[in-house]
mmCIF file of C-alpha atoms in Angstrom:
data_model
loop_
_atom_site.group_PDB
_atom_site.id
_atom_site.type_symbol
_atom_site.label_atom_id
_atom_site.label_comp_id
_atom_site.label_asym_id
_atom_site.label_seq_id
_atom_site.Cartn_x
_atom_site.Cartn_y
_atom_site.Cartn_z
ATOM 1 C CA MET A 17 32.992 -19.318 -8.544
ATOM 2 C CA TRP A 18 36.086 -20.192 -10.543
ATOM 3 C CA ASP A 19 36.242 -23.605 -12.234
ATOM 4 C CA LYS A 20 38.398 -25.269 -14.874
ATOM 5 C CA SER A 21 36.376 -23.925 -17.820
ATOM 6 C CA LEU A 22 36.735 -20.328 -16.605
ATOM 7 C CA ASP A 23 40.448 -20.817 -15.907
ATOM 8 C CA ASP A 24 40.938 -22.211 -19.413
ATOM 9 C CA GLU A 25 39.057 -19.244 -20.875
ATOM 10 C CA LEU A 26 41.280 -16.794 -18.999
ATOM 11 C CA ILE A 27 44.467 -18.559 -20.136
ATOM 12 C CA GLU A 28 43.247 -18.560 -23.746
ATOM 13 C CA LEU A 29 42.439 -14.832 -23.639
ATOM 14 C CA ILE A 30 45.850 -14.013 -22.125
ATOM 15 C CA ASN A 31 47.595 -16.041 -24.826
ATOM 16 C CA GLU A 32 45.683 -14.035 -27.436
ATOM 17 C CA HIS A 33 45.648 -10.514 -25.954
ATOM 18 C CA GLY A 34 48.234 -10.484 -23.187
ATOM 19 C CA THR A 35 47.609 -9.224 -19.666
ATOM 20 C CA LYS A 36 45.415 -6.277 -20.678
ATOM 21 C CA TRP A 37 43.085 -6.776 -17.712
ATOM 22 C CA LYS A 38 40.465 -4.157 -18.613
ATOM 23 C CA LEU A 39 40.126 -5.592 -22.138
ATOM 24 C CA LEU A 40 40.015 -9.143 -20.789
ATOM 25 C CA SER A 41 37.260 -8.153 -18.353
ATOM 26 C CA GLU A 42 35.166 -6.855 -21.261
ATOM 27 C CA LEU A 43 35.740 -10.036 -23.281
ATOM 28 C CA PHE A 44 35.181 -12.514 -20.431
ATOM 29 C CA SER A 45 32.026 -14.662 -20.643
ATOM 30 C CA VAL A 46 30.937 -13.921 -17.056
ATOM 31 C CA THR A 47 31.207 -10.744 -15.027
ATOM 32 C CA LYS A 48 34.706 -10.502 -13.569
ATOM 33 C CA THR A 49 36.504 -7.258 -12.683
ATOM 34 C CA PRO A 50 39.994 -6.566 -14.047
ATOM 35 C CA ALA A 51 41.323 -6.954 -10.495
ATOM 36 C CA ALA A 52 39.681 -10.368 -10.111
ATOM 37 C CA LEU A 53 41.223 -11.610 -13.347
ATOM 38 C CA ARG A 54 44.655 -10.309 -12.393
ATOM 39 C CA LEU A 55 44.532 -11.973 -8.952
ATOM 40 C CA ARG A 56 43.375 -15.298 -10.415
ATOM 41 C CA TRP A 57 46.260 -15.263 -12.896
ATOM 42 C CA GLN A 58 48.906 -14.243 -10.383
ATOM 43 C CA GLN A 59 47.798 -16.576 -7.571
ATOM 44 C CA TYR A 60 46.938 -19.756 -9.537
ATOM 45 C CA LEU A 61 47.510 -19.724 -13.301
ATOM 46 C CA SER A 62 50.816 -17.986 -14.023
ATOM 47 C CA ASP A 63 54.121 -19.851 -14.461
ATOM 48 C CA ASN A 64 55.024 -18.961 -10.870
ATOM 49 C CA PRO A 65 51.712 -18.826 -8.969
ATOM 50 C CA THR A 66 51.771 -17.410 -5.439
ATOM 51 C CA ARG A 67 49.308 -20.027 -4.148
ATOM 52 C CA GLY A 68 49.987 -23.011 -6.360
ATOM 53 C CA LYS A 69 48.061 -24.563 -9.206
ATOM 54 C CA PRO A 70 44.294 -25.038 -8.634
ATOM 55 C CA ASP A 71 43.059 -28.478 -7.603
ATOM 56 C CA TYR A 72 39.759 -28.924 -9.437
ATOM 57 C CA MET A 73 38.879 -31.972 -7.345
ATOM 58 C CA GLN A 74 39.006 -29.842 -4.200
ATOM 59 C CA ILE A 75 35.614 -28.887 -2.784
ATOM 60 C CA GLN A 76 34.968 -25.195 -3.358
ATOM 61 C CA GLU A 77 33.205 -23.533 -0.455
ATOM 62 C CA PRO A 78 32.634 -19.808 -0.065
ATOM 63 C CA SER A 79 35.175 -18.209 2.231
ATOM 64 C CA ASN A 80 34.603 -14.558 1.372
ATOM 65 C CA PRO A 81 32.259 -12.897 3.956
ATOM 66 C CA ILE A 82 30.117 -11.502 1.138
ATOM 67 C CA GLN A 83 29.723 -14.929 -0.434
ATOM 68 C CA ILE A 84 28.814 -16.395 2.933
ATOM 69 C CA ALA A 85 26.268 -13.631 3.555
ATOM 70 C CA ILE A 86 24.361 -14.214 0.321
ATOM 71 C CA GLN A 87 23.685 -17.807 1.285
ATOM 72 C CA ASN A 88 20.976 -16.239 3.459
ATOM 73 C CA ARG A 89 18.163 -14.312 1.863
ATOM 74 C CA LYS A 90 18.684 -10.592 1.191
ATOM 75 C CA HIS A 91 15.891 -8.254 0.077
ATOM 76 C CA GLN A 92 15.942 -4.718 -1.274
ATOM 77 C CA PHE A 93 13.258 -2.267 -2.425
ATOM 78 C CA ASN A 94 14.533 -0.173 -5.354
ATOM 79 C CA ARG A 95 13.653 3.405 -6.228
ATOM 80 C CA ASP A 96 11.928 2.403 -9.470
ATOM 81 C CA GLY A 97 9.462 0.182 -7.579
ATOM 82 C CA SER A 98 11.233 -3.093 -8.349
ATOM 83 C CA GLN A 99 12.476 -5.522 -5.680
ATOM 84 C CA THR A 100 15.785 -7.412 -5.587
ATOM 85 C CA SER A 101 16.279 -10.621 -3.603
ATOM 86 C CA GLU A 102 19.129 -13.115 -3.102
ATOM 87 C CA ARG A 103 18.845 -16.565 -1.568
ATOM 88 C CA LEU A 104 19.735 -20.240 -1.821
ATOM 89 C CA ILE A 105 17.332 -22.146 -4.067
ATOM 90 C CA PRO A 106 16.691 -25.747 -5.158
ATOM 91 C CA GLU A 107 18.079 -26.753 -8.566
ATOM 92 C CA SER A 108 14.521 -27.307 -9.826
ATOM 93 C CA ALA A 109 13.811 -23.565 -9.413
ATOM 94 C CA LEU A 110 16.084 -22.849 -12.403
ATOM 95 C CA GLN A 111 13.737 -24.531 -14.896
ATOM 96 C CA THR A 112 11.645 -21.472 -15.899
ATOM 97 C CA PRO A 113 11.245 -17.813 -14.897
ATOM 98 C CA GLU A 114 8.010 -18.795 -13.130
ATOM 99 C CA THR A 115 9.632 -21.524 -10.992
ATOM 100 C CA LEU A 116 12.478 -19.147 -10.150
ATOM 101 C CA MET A 117 10.060 -16.432 -8.974
ATOM 102 C CA GLN A 118 8.069 -18.950 -6.940
ATOM 103 C CA ALA A 119 11.283 -20.014 -5.180
ATOM 104 C CA PHE A 120 11.504 -16.401 -3.980
ATOM 105 C CA ASP A 121 7.811 -16.394 -2.912
ATOM 106 C CA TYR A 122 6.761 -14.078 -5.763
ATOM 107 C CA ASN A 123 3.439 -14.832 -7.456
ATOM 108 C CA PRO A 124 4.069 -14.823 -11.254
ATOM 109 C CA ASP A 125 0.539 -13.479 -11.762
ATOM 110 C CA MET A 126 1.374 -10.408 -9.665
ATOM 111 C CA PHE A 127 5.070 -9.879 -10.547
ATOM 112 C CA GLU A 128 7.228 -10.082 -13.666
ATOM 113 C CA LEU A 129 10.920 -11.006 -13.774
ATOM 114 C CA VAL A 130 13.227 -8.128 -14.761
ATOM 115 C CA ASN A 131 16.551 -10.016 -14.593
ATOM 116 C CA SER A 132 18.248 -12.840 -12.738
ATOM 117 C CA THR A 133 21.682 -14.366 -12.127
ATOM 118 C CA ALA A 134 22.603 -17.742 -10.625
ATOM 119 C CA ASN A 135 25.683 -19.701 -9.604
ATOM 120 C CA TYR A 136 26.549 -22.879 -7.730
ATOM 121 C CA TRP A 137 29.311 -24.510 -5.701
ATOM 122 C CA ASP A 138 30.069 -27.837 -4.072
ATOM 123 C CA SER A 139 29.880 -27.997 -0.299
ATOM 124 C CA ASN A 140 31.137 -30.576 2.187
ATOM 125 C CA ALA A 141 28.135 -32.080 3.933
ATOM 126 C CA GLY A 142 30.272 -34.186 6.284
ATOM 127 C CA GLU A 143 31.387 -37.823 6.284
ATOM 128 C CA GLY A 144 32.718 -37.516 2.759
ATOM 129 C CA ASN A 145 29.407 -36.349 1.294
ATOM 130 C CA VAL A 146 29.441 -33.505 -1.214
ATOM 131 C CA ILE A 147 26.338 -31.493 -2.105
ATOM 132 C CA THR A 148 25.858 -28.825 -4.736
ATOM 133 C CA LEU A 149 24.348 -25.547 -3.530
ATOM 134 C CA TYR A 150 22.553 -23.157 -5.882
ATOM 135 C CA GLN A 151 22.207 -19.442 -5.244
ATOM 136 C CA ALA A 152 20.283 -16.888 -7.315
ATOM 137 C CA LYS A 153 19.600 -13.179 -7.394
ATOM 138 C CA VAL A 154 16.420 -11.857 -8.999
ATOM 139 C CA THR A 155 14.895 -8.462 -9.653
ATOM 140 C CA VAL A 156 11.110 -8.326 -10.102
ATOM 141 C CA LYS A 157 8.502 -5.603 -10.469
ATOM 142 C CA PRO A 158 4.718 -5.585 -9.999
ATOM 143 C CA ARG A 159 2.735 -6.353 -13.131
ATOM 144 C CA LYS A 160 0.637 -3.515 -14.466
ATOM 145 C CA GLN A 161 -3.076 -4.123 -14.127
ATOM 146 C CA ALA A 162 -4.931 -3.062 -17.227
ATOM 147 C CA ILE A 163 -8.088 -1.028 -16.670
ATOM 148 C CA ASP A 164 -10.874 -1.334 -19.209
ATOM 149 C CA VAL A 165 -12.113 2.270 -19.377
ATOM 150 C CA GLU A 166 -15.090 1.402 -21.559
ATOM 151 C CA ALA A 167 -16.166 -1.334 -19.132
ATOM 152 C CA MET A 168 -15.936 1.112 -16.209
ATOM 153 C CA ILE A 169 -18.060 3.683 -18.072
ATOM 154 C CA LYS A 170 -20.614 0.998 -18.897
ATOM 155 C CA ARG A 171 -20.663 -0.039 -15.236
ATOM 156 C CA LEU A 172 -21.584 3.531 -14.261
ATOM 157 C CA GLU A 173 -24.256 3.768 -16.942
ATOM 158 C CA ASP A 174 -25.797 0.421 -15.992
ATOM 159 C CA LYS A 175 -25.437 0.924 -12.234
ATOM 160 C CA ARG A 176 -27.126 -1.855 -10.333
ATOM 161 C CA GLU A 177 -29.204 -1.245 -7.223
ATOM 162 C CA PRO A 178 -27.020 -0.174 -4.273
ATOM 163 C CA TYR A 179 -26.299 -2.565 -1.413
ATOM 164 C CA ARG A 180 -28.945 -2.139 1.270
ATOM 165 C CA LEU A 181 -30.258 -3.684 4.470
ATOM 166 C CA ASN A 182 -33.804 -4.306 5.631
ATOM 167 C CA VAL A 183 -34.219 -1.829 8.464
ATOM 168 C CA VAL A 184 -37.230 -0.267 10.151
ATOM 169 C CA LYS A 185 -37.191 3.526 10.271
ATOM 170 C CA GLU A 186 -38.187 5.133 13.553
ATOM 171 C CA GLN A 187 -41.206 7.380 13.411
ATOM 172 C CA GLY A 188 -41.194 10.948 14.605
ATOM 173 C CA LEU A 189 -38.919 13.984 14.383
ATOM 174 C CA SER A 190 -35.402 14.321 15.725
ATOM 175 C CA ASN A 191 -32.990 17.190 16.421
ATOM 176 C CA ARG A 192 -29.942 14.923 16.534
ATOM 177 C CA TYR A 193 -27.136 14.654 13.999
ATOM 178 C CA LEU A 194 -24.695 11.863 13.160
ATOM 179 C CA ILE A 195 -21.170 11.890 11.699
ATOM 180 C CA VAL A 196 -19.599 8.693 10.343
ATOM 181 C CA PRO A 197 -15.910 9.605 9.877
ATOM 182 C CA SER A 198 -14.151 7.129 7.563
ATOM 183 C CA PHE A 199 -10.432 7.874 7.297
ATOM 184 C CA ASP A 200 -7.547 5.626 6.204
ATOM 185 C CA THR A 201 -9.471 2.447 5.435
ATOM 186 C CA HIS A 202 -6.843 1.527 2.781
ATOM 187 C CA PHE A 203 -9.031 -1.045 1.024
ATOM 188 C CA ASP A 204 -6.886 -3.532 -0.900
ATOM 189 C CA GLY A 205 -9.318 -6.212 -2.085
ATOM 190 C CA LYS A 206 -8.986 -8.256 1.107
ATOM 191 C CA THR A 207 -10.079 -5.654 3.665
ATOM 192 C CA PHE A 208 -13.856 -5.986 3.902
ATOM 193 C CA PRO A 209 -13.857 -9.148 6.101
ATOM 194 C CA LYS A 210 -11.609 -7.356 8.607
ATOM 195 C CA TYR A 211 -14.085 -4.466 8.873
ATOM 196 C CA ARG A 212 -17.285 -6.534 8.839
ATOM 197 C CA GLU A 213 -17.758 -6.696 12.626
ATOM 198 C CA SER A 214 -17.202 -2.948 12.991
ATOM 199 C CA LEU A 215 -19.631 -2.309 10.145
ATOM 200 C CA GLU A 216 -22.272 -4.458 11.850
ATOM 201 C CA ARG A 217 -21.858 -2.478 15.097
ATOM 202 C CA THR A 218 -22.199 0.765 13.127
ATOM 203 C CA LEU A 219 -25.361 -0.411 11.400
ATOM 204 C CA SER A 220 -26.823 -1.588 14.693
ATOM 205 C CA PHE A 221 -26.209 1.859 16.224
ATOM 206 C CA ILE A 222 -27.782 3.651 13.260
ATOM 207 C CA GLU A 223 -30.837 1.373 13.217
ATOM 208 C CA ARG A 224 -31.586 2.132 16.897
ATOM 209 C CA ASN A 225 -31.718 5.896 16.292
ATOM 210 C CA HIS A 226 -33.149 8.542 14.044
ATOM 211 C CA PHE A 227 -31.305 11.665 12.891
ATOM 212 C CA LYS A 228 -32.285 14.984 11.426
ATOM 213 C CA GLU A 229 -29.184 14.831 9.254
ATOM 214 C CA SER A 230 -26.189 12.486 8.860
ATOM 215 C CA LEU A 231 -22.728 13.136 7.419
ATOM 216 C CA LEU A 232 -20.405 10.505 5.954
ATOM 217 C CA ILE A 233 -16.807 11.755 5.694
ATOM 218 C CA LEU A 234 -14.752 9.918 3.073
ATOM 219 C CA GLY A 235 -11.562 11.118 4.714
ATOM 220 C CA GLY A 236 -8.929 10.066 2.183
ATOM 221 C CA ASP A 237 -6.753 6.958 1.760
ATOM 222 C CA ILE A 238 -9.861 4.825 1.453
ATOM 223 C CA ILE A 239 -7.959 2.722 -1.114
ATOM 224 C CA ASN A 240 -4.287 1.851 -0.642
ATOM 225 C CA VAL A 241 -2.931 2.830 -4.077
ATOM 226 C CA ASP A 242 -3.634 5.468 -6.705
ATOM 227 C CA THR A 243 -2.217 3.914 -9.898
ATOM 228 C CA VAL A 244 -2.124 0.611 -11.761
ATOM 229 C CA ASN A 245 1.627 0.596 -10.985
ATOM 230 C CA GLN A 246 0.677 0.068 -7.311
ATOM 231 C CA THR A 247 1.986 3.481 -6.184
ATOM 232 C CA THR A 248 0.493 6.279 -4.109
ATOM 233 C CA THR A 249 -0.366 9.703 -5.532
ATOM 234 C CA ARG A 250 3.248 10.838 -5.086
ATOM 235 C CA GLY A 251 4.680 7.640 -6.562
ATOM 236 C CA THR A 252 5.596 5.735 -3.404
ATOM 237 C CA GLN A 253 5.615 2.008 -4.163
ATOM 238 C CA GLN A 254 3.060 -0.033 -2.194
ATOM 239 C CA GLU A 255 2.396 -3.721 -1.774
ATOM 240 C CA THR A 256 0.538 -5.196 -4.752
ATOM 241 C CA ILE A 257 -3.267 -5.159 -4.528
ATOM 242 C CA ASP A 258 -6.177 -6.092 -6.806
ATOM 243 C CA ILE A 259 -7.728 -2.710 -7.686
ATOM 244 C CA THR A 260 -10.906 -4.225 -9.126
ATOM 245 C CA GLN A 261 -11.613 -6.209 -5.950
ATOM 246 C CA ALA A 262 -10.740 -3.169 -3.834
ATOM 247 C CA PHE A 263 -13.398 -1.105 -5.664
ATOM 248 C CA ASP A 264 -15.960 -3.889 -5.271
ATOM 249 C CA GLU A 265 -15.498 -4.104 -1.512
ATOM 250 C CA MET A 266 -15.457 -0.295 -1.183
ATOM 251 C CA GLU A 267 -18.820 -0.167 -2.939
ATOM 252 C CA GLN A 268 -20.239 -2.862 -0.666
ATOM 253 C CA TYR A 269 -18.932 -1.181 2.491
ATOM 254 C CA TYR A 270 -19.945 2.409 1.775
ATOM 255 C CA GLU A 271 -23.222 1.739 -0.007
ATOM 256 C CA THR A 272 -24.315 -0.399 2.927
ATOM 257 C CA LEU A 273 -23.512 2.522 5.240
ATOM 258 C CA ILE A 274 -25.287 5.074 3.054
ATOM 259 C CA GLU A 275 -28.414 2.934 2.731
ATOM 260 C CA ALA A 276 -28.673 2.605 6.520
ATOM 261 C CA MET A 277 -28.075 6.348 6.987
ATOM 262 C CA LEU A 278 -30.799 7.167 4.440
ATOM 263 C CA GLU A 279 -33.247 4.864 6.216
ATOM 264 C CA GLN A 280 -32.667 6.553 9.579
ATOM 265 C CA SER A 281 -32.061 10.184 8.563
ATOM 266 C CA ASN A 282 -34.106 12.924 6.999
ATOM 267 C CA ALA A 283 -31.081 13.880 4.880
ATOM 268 C CA VAL A 284 -27.558 12.593 4.273
ATOM 269 C CA LYS A 285 -24.382 14.440 3.250
ATOM 270 C CA VAL A 286 -21.184 12.892 1.887
ATOM 271 C CA MET A 287 -17.938 14.888 2.190
ATOM 272 C CA GLN A 288 -14.994 13.539 0.159
ATOM 273 C CA LEU A 289 -11.448 14.564 1.158
ATOM 274 C CA ASN A 290 -8.233 14.124 -0.824
ATOM 275 C CA GLY A 291 -5.822 11.564 0.638
ATOM 276 C CA ASN A 292 -2.094 11.282 0.081
ATOM 277 C CA HIS A 293 -2.419 7.639 -1.070
ATOM 278 C CA ASP A 294 -5.483 7.888 -3.335
ATOM 279 C CA ASN A 295 -5.970 11.422 -4.646
ATOM 280 C CA THR A 296 -7.226 10.199 -8.030
ATOM 281 C CA LEU A 297 -8.938 6.890 -7.242
ATOM 282 C CA GLY A 298 -10.540 8.245 -4.048
ATOM 283 C CA TYR A 299 -12.011 11.129 -6.014
ATOM 284 C CA ALA A 300 -13.162 8.763 -8.780
ATOM 285 C CA PHE A 301 -14.850 6.485 -6.250
ATOM 286 C CA ALA A 302 -16.737 9.421 -4.705
ATOM 287 C CA ARG A 303 -17.943 10.365 -8.185
ATOM 288 C CA ILE A 304 -19.139 6.777 -8.703
ATOM 289 C CA LEU A 305 -21.156 6.991 -5.470
ATOM 290 C CA LYS A 306 -22.594 10.355 -6.505
ATOM 291 C CA LYS A 307 -23.675 8.862 -9.831
ATOM 292 C CA ALA A 308 -25.257 5.865 -8.084
ATOM 293 C CA TYR A 309 -27.430 8.141 -5.890
ATOM 294 C CA SER A 310 -28.083 10.866 -8.475
ATOM 295 C CA ARG A 311 -31.850 10.220 -8.361
ATOM 296 C CA ASN A 312 -32.147 10.455 -4.579
ATOM 297 C CA ASN A 313 -32.858 14.053 -3.507
ATOM 298 C CA ARG A 314 -32.193 13.310 0.187
ATOM 299 C CA ILE A 315 -28.442 12.849 -0.285
ATOM 300 C CA THR A 316 -25.858 15.436 -1.391
ATOM 301 C CA PHE A 317 -22.198 15.008 -2.267
ATOM 302 C CA ASP A 318 -19.276 17.419 -1.851
ATOM 303 C CA VAL A 319 -16.708 15.954 -4.255
ATOM 304 C CA ASP A 320 -14.793 18.990 -5.481
ATOM 305 C CA LEU A 321 -10.996 19.085 -5.184
ATOM 306 C CA LYS A 322 -10.604 21.496 -2.255
ATOM 307 C CA GLN A 323 -8.008 20.480 0.321
ATOM 308 C CA ARG A 324 -10.248 21.590 3.225
ATOM 309 C CA LYS A 325 -14.038 21.398 3.345
ATOM 310 C CA ALA A 326 -16.755 22.364 5.800
ATOM 311 C CA THR A 327 -20.492 22.039 6.357
ATOM 312 C CA MET A 328 -23.071 22.836 9.027
ATOM 313 C CA LEU A 329 -25.067 20.310 11.080
ATOM 314 C CA GLY A 330 -27.552 22.540 12.872
ATOM 315 C CA ASN A 331 -25.333 25.181 14.495
ATOM 316 C CA ASN A 332 -22.293 22.883 14.518
ATOM 317 C CA PHE A 333 -19.424 23.857 12.193
ATOM 318 C CA ILE A 334 -17.869 20.627 10.870
ATOM 319 C CA GLY A 335 -14.587 20.935 8.970
ATOM 320 C CA GLY A 336 -12.544 18.201 7.352
ATOM 321 C CA SER A 337 -9.116 17.616 5.818
ATOM 322 C CA HIS A 338 -7.085 14.445 5.346
ATOM 323 C CA GLY A 339 -4.396 15.773 7.685
ATOM 324 C CA ASP A 340 -1.238 15.786 5.581
ATOM 325 C CA LYS A 341 -1.268 19.457 4.458
ATOM 326 C CA GLY A 342 -1.645 22.799 6.246
ATOM 327 C CA LYS A 343 -2.013 21.188 9.667
ATOM 328 C CA LYS A 344 -0.208 23.975 11.561
ATOM 329 C CA ASN A 345 -2.860 26.547 10.608
ATOM 330 C CA TYR A 346 -6.161 24.656 10.502
ATOM 331 C CA PRO A 347 -8.136 26.959 12.863
ATOM 332 C CA MET A 348 -7.313 30.132 10.894
ATOM 333 C CA LEU A 349 -7.644 28.351 7.536
ATOM 334 C CA PHE A 350 -11.173 27.176 8.339
ATOM 335 C CA ALA A 351 -12.109 30.563 9.853
ATOM 336 C CA THR A 352 -10.842 32.348 6.712
ATOM 337 C CA GLU A 353 -12.093 29.964 4.031
ATOM 338 C CA TYR A 354 -15.541 29.414 5.623
ATOM 339 C CA ALA A 355 -16.058 32.740 7.408
ATOM 340 C CA GLU A 356 -19.871 32.797 7.236
ATOM 341 C CA MET A 357 -20.258 29.273 8.636
ATOM 342 C CA TRP A 358 -17.626 30.027 11.285
ATOM 343 C CA ALA A 359 -19.489 33.134 12.426
ATOM 344 C CA GLU A 360 -22.858 31.361 12.500
ATOM 345 C CA ALA A 361 -21.702 28.331 14.514
ATOM 346 C CA THR A 362 -22.079 27.871 18.258
ATOM 347 C CA ASN A 363 -19.858 24.758 18.192
ATOM 348 C CA ARG A 364 -16.840 24.236 15.914
ATOM 349 C CA GLU A 365 -15.000 20.990 15.202
ATOM 350 C CA TYR A 366 -12.807 19.586 12.446
ATOM 351 C CA TYR A 367 -11.811 16.041 11.532
ATOM 352 C CA THR A 368 -8.504 14.685 10.176
ATOM 353 C CA GLY A 369 -6.843 11.286 9.736
ATOM 354 C CA HIS A 370 -3.538 10.389 8.038
ATOM 355 C CA LEU A 371 -1.590 9.498 11.214
ATOM 356 C CA HIS A 372 -3.685 6.383 12.015
ATOM 357 C CA HIS A 373 -4.023 7.156 15.728
ATOM 358 C CA GLU A 374 -6.615 8.946 17.842
ATOM 359 C CA MET A 375 -6.282 12.423 19.304
ATOM 360 C CA THR A 376 -8.754 15.062 20.531
ATOM 361 C CA LYS A 377 -7.439 18.580 21.073
ATOM 362 C CA ASP A 378 -8.970 22.000 21.715
ATOM 363 C CA ASP A 379 -7.176 23.923 18.971
ATOM 364 C CA GLY A 380 -7.649 27.686 19.154
ATOM 365 C CA GLY A 381 -11.418 27.757 19.466
ATOM 366 C CA ILE A 382 -12.146 24.679 17.361
ATOM 367 C CA LEU A 383 -12.009 21.056 18.531
ATOM 368 C CA HIS A 384 -9.642 18.885 16.505
ATOM 369 C CA ARG A 385 -10.709 15.240 16.186
ATOM 370 C CA GLN A 386 -7.921 13.103 14.688
ATOM 371 C CA MET A 387 -9.467 9.787 13.709
ATOM 372 C CA PRO A 388 -8.039 6.312 14.357
ATOM 373 C CA THR A 389 -8.422 3.433 11.897
ATOM 374 C CA MET A 390 -8.821 -0.335 11.975
ATOM 375 C CA LYS A 391 -6.332 -0.806 9.133
ATOM 376 C CA GLU A 392 -3.737 -3.464 9.957
ATOM 377 C CA ALA A 393 -0.088 -2.466 9.720
ATOM 378 C CA ASP A 394 1.554 -3.313 6.383
ATOM 379 C CA THR A 395 5.229 -4.194 5.901
ATOM 380 C CA TRP A 396 6.392 -0.564 5.851
ATOM 381 C CA HIS A 397 4.515 0.393 9.045
ATOM 382 C CA THR A 398 5.721 -2.761 10.814
ATOM 383 C CA GLU A 399 9.386 -2.271 9.868
ATOM 384 C CA ASN A 400 9.248 1.353 11.042
ATOM 385 C CA GLY A 401 7.529 0.529 14.348
ATOM 386 C CA PHE A 402 4.140 2.149 13.663
ATOM 387 C CA THR A 403 2.086 -0.677 15.155
ATOM 388 C CA MET A 404 0.981 0.582 18.574
ATOM 389 C CA ALA A 405 -2.161 2.621 17.774
ATOM 390 C CA SER A 406 -5.599 1.344 18.846
ATOM 391 C CA LYS A 407 -7.545 -0.258 15.974
ATOM 392 C CA ARG A 408 -11.105 1.138 15.903
ATOM 393 C CA PHE A 409 -13.536 3.489 14.175
ATOM 394 C CA GLN A 410 -15.760 6.183 15.728
ATOM 395 C CA LEU A 411 -19.254 7.605 15.419
ATOM 396 C CA VAL A 412 -20.033 11.085 16.771
ATOM 397 C CA THR A 413 -23.502 12.514 17.495
ATOM 398 C CA TYR A 414 -24.606 16.125 17.976
ATOM 399 C CA THR A 415 -27.594 18.141 19.103
ATOM 400 C CA ASP A 416 -28.472 21.390 17.317
ATOM 401 C CA THR A 417 -25.859 23.287 19.301
ATOM 402 C CA THR A 418 -23.188 20.944 20.685
ATOM 403 C CA THR A 419 -21.521 17.535 20.686
ATOM 404 C CA GLU A 420 -23.654 14.794 22.249
ATOM 405 C CA GLY A 421 -21.497 11.665 22.306
ATOM 406 C CA VAL A 422 -18.580 9.678 20.854
ATOM 407 C CA PHE A 423 -19.096 5.968 20.193
ATOM 408 C CA TYR A 424 -16.408 3.429 19.359
ATOM 409 C CA VAL A 425 -17.318 0.798 16.776
#
């Protein structure tokens, strides 16, 4: 907004340099385009102004549509992962960078201020009352979370006892198999309470049965980000999470599952798949689990970096892939890459996730099971309308030769 001090500055610069508008724009104390300076001079400050001399006692209210628009909050996600917001603020918010960020609902512990601008104007509040309005624009970016590599290594070396439940193992032999498919859990440090009830139903189901063999599929995107910069594997910016807390709740969730599966199964397999959100951290977490159970000879881990994996449960071929790559050719890819298993099997199925909704399809001689998730929609999914899928997890049981049942938990 123009005021007397800015007008005086413009007059002084013109007296010194003339009407060289580009030069004056570079010298001016606030950002003003050459065109803005020229119009101010011609309309108000010249010897023959087109609109008369300015009245500094007159209340200045925004009349430009752009100025009016920024009185309401505007928000923008930038390509570099930063966020830019504009809104009206209280005068007290201008005291420190922290108070300014809090006025925009940014937690200073989670975000840092990149830059900010602010201005103010007087507004007629009616009945002769004048109030001063303050408006600011800020750009912030998520703070980097430092990872203590030595502390993480020590944690692996001094691994505490895994989470476990007190369960009673059924006696006798069984020819049944269990798959616990876990796709797209997107743990973020606050997720475990949302999954607790489903986990309890899963544990209750496992405790009532006994299995010849069980398979846990870590289907990718089990954690929401892949870097300390809060981005996915490909660099897509995500909402800020606490990675340390996310790992803690992942350990509690999956170790509880594994302990129950070990109690009620003769053997347990864990198949880790690469997600598009967590290629690195998901793989690292699977390695942590493998290290934790390295002394237990009844559990095996498949944690190599193949995009598609497969195993046999009895005569059932079980394939798995996260679901974001090669999906047009899955039947032939599995038949080619795992030819011996494919030929041996009497029943063939493969599991995917990624799309967050359920689908079962007979796909060229192999049954495709696309897994749903209980993950709540984040801001991106909500804004793009991806909120209509059913929120649930599944368990699937098999006999030696075929599928036995699908159970929703």
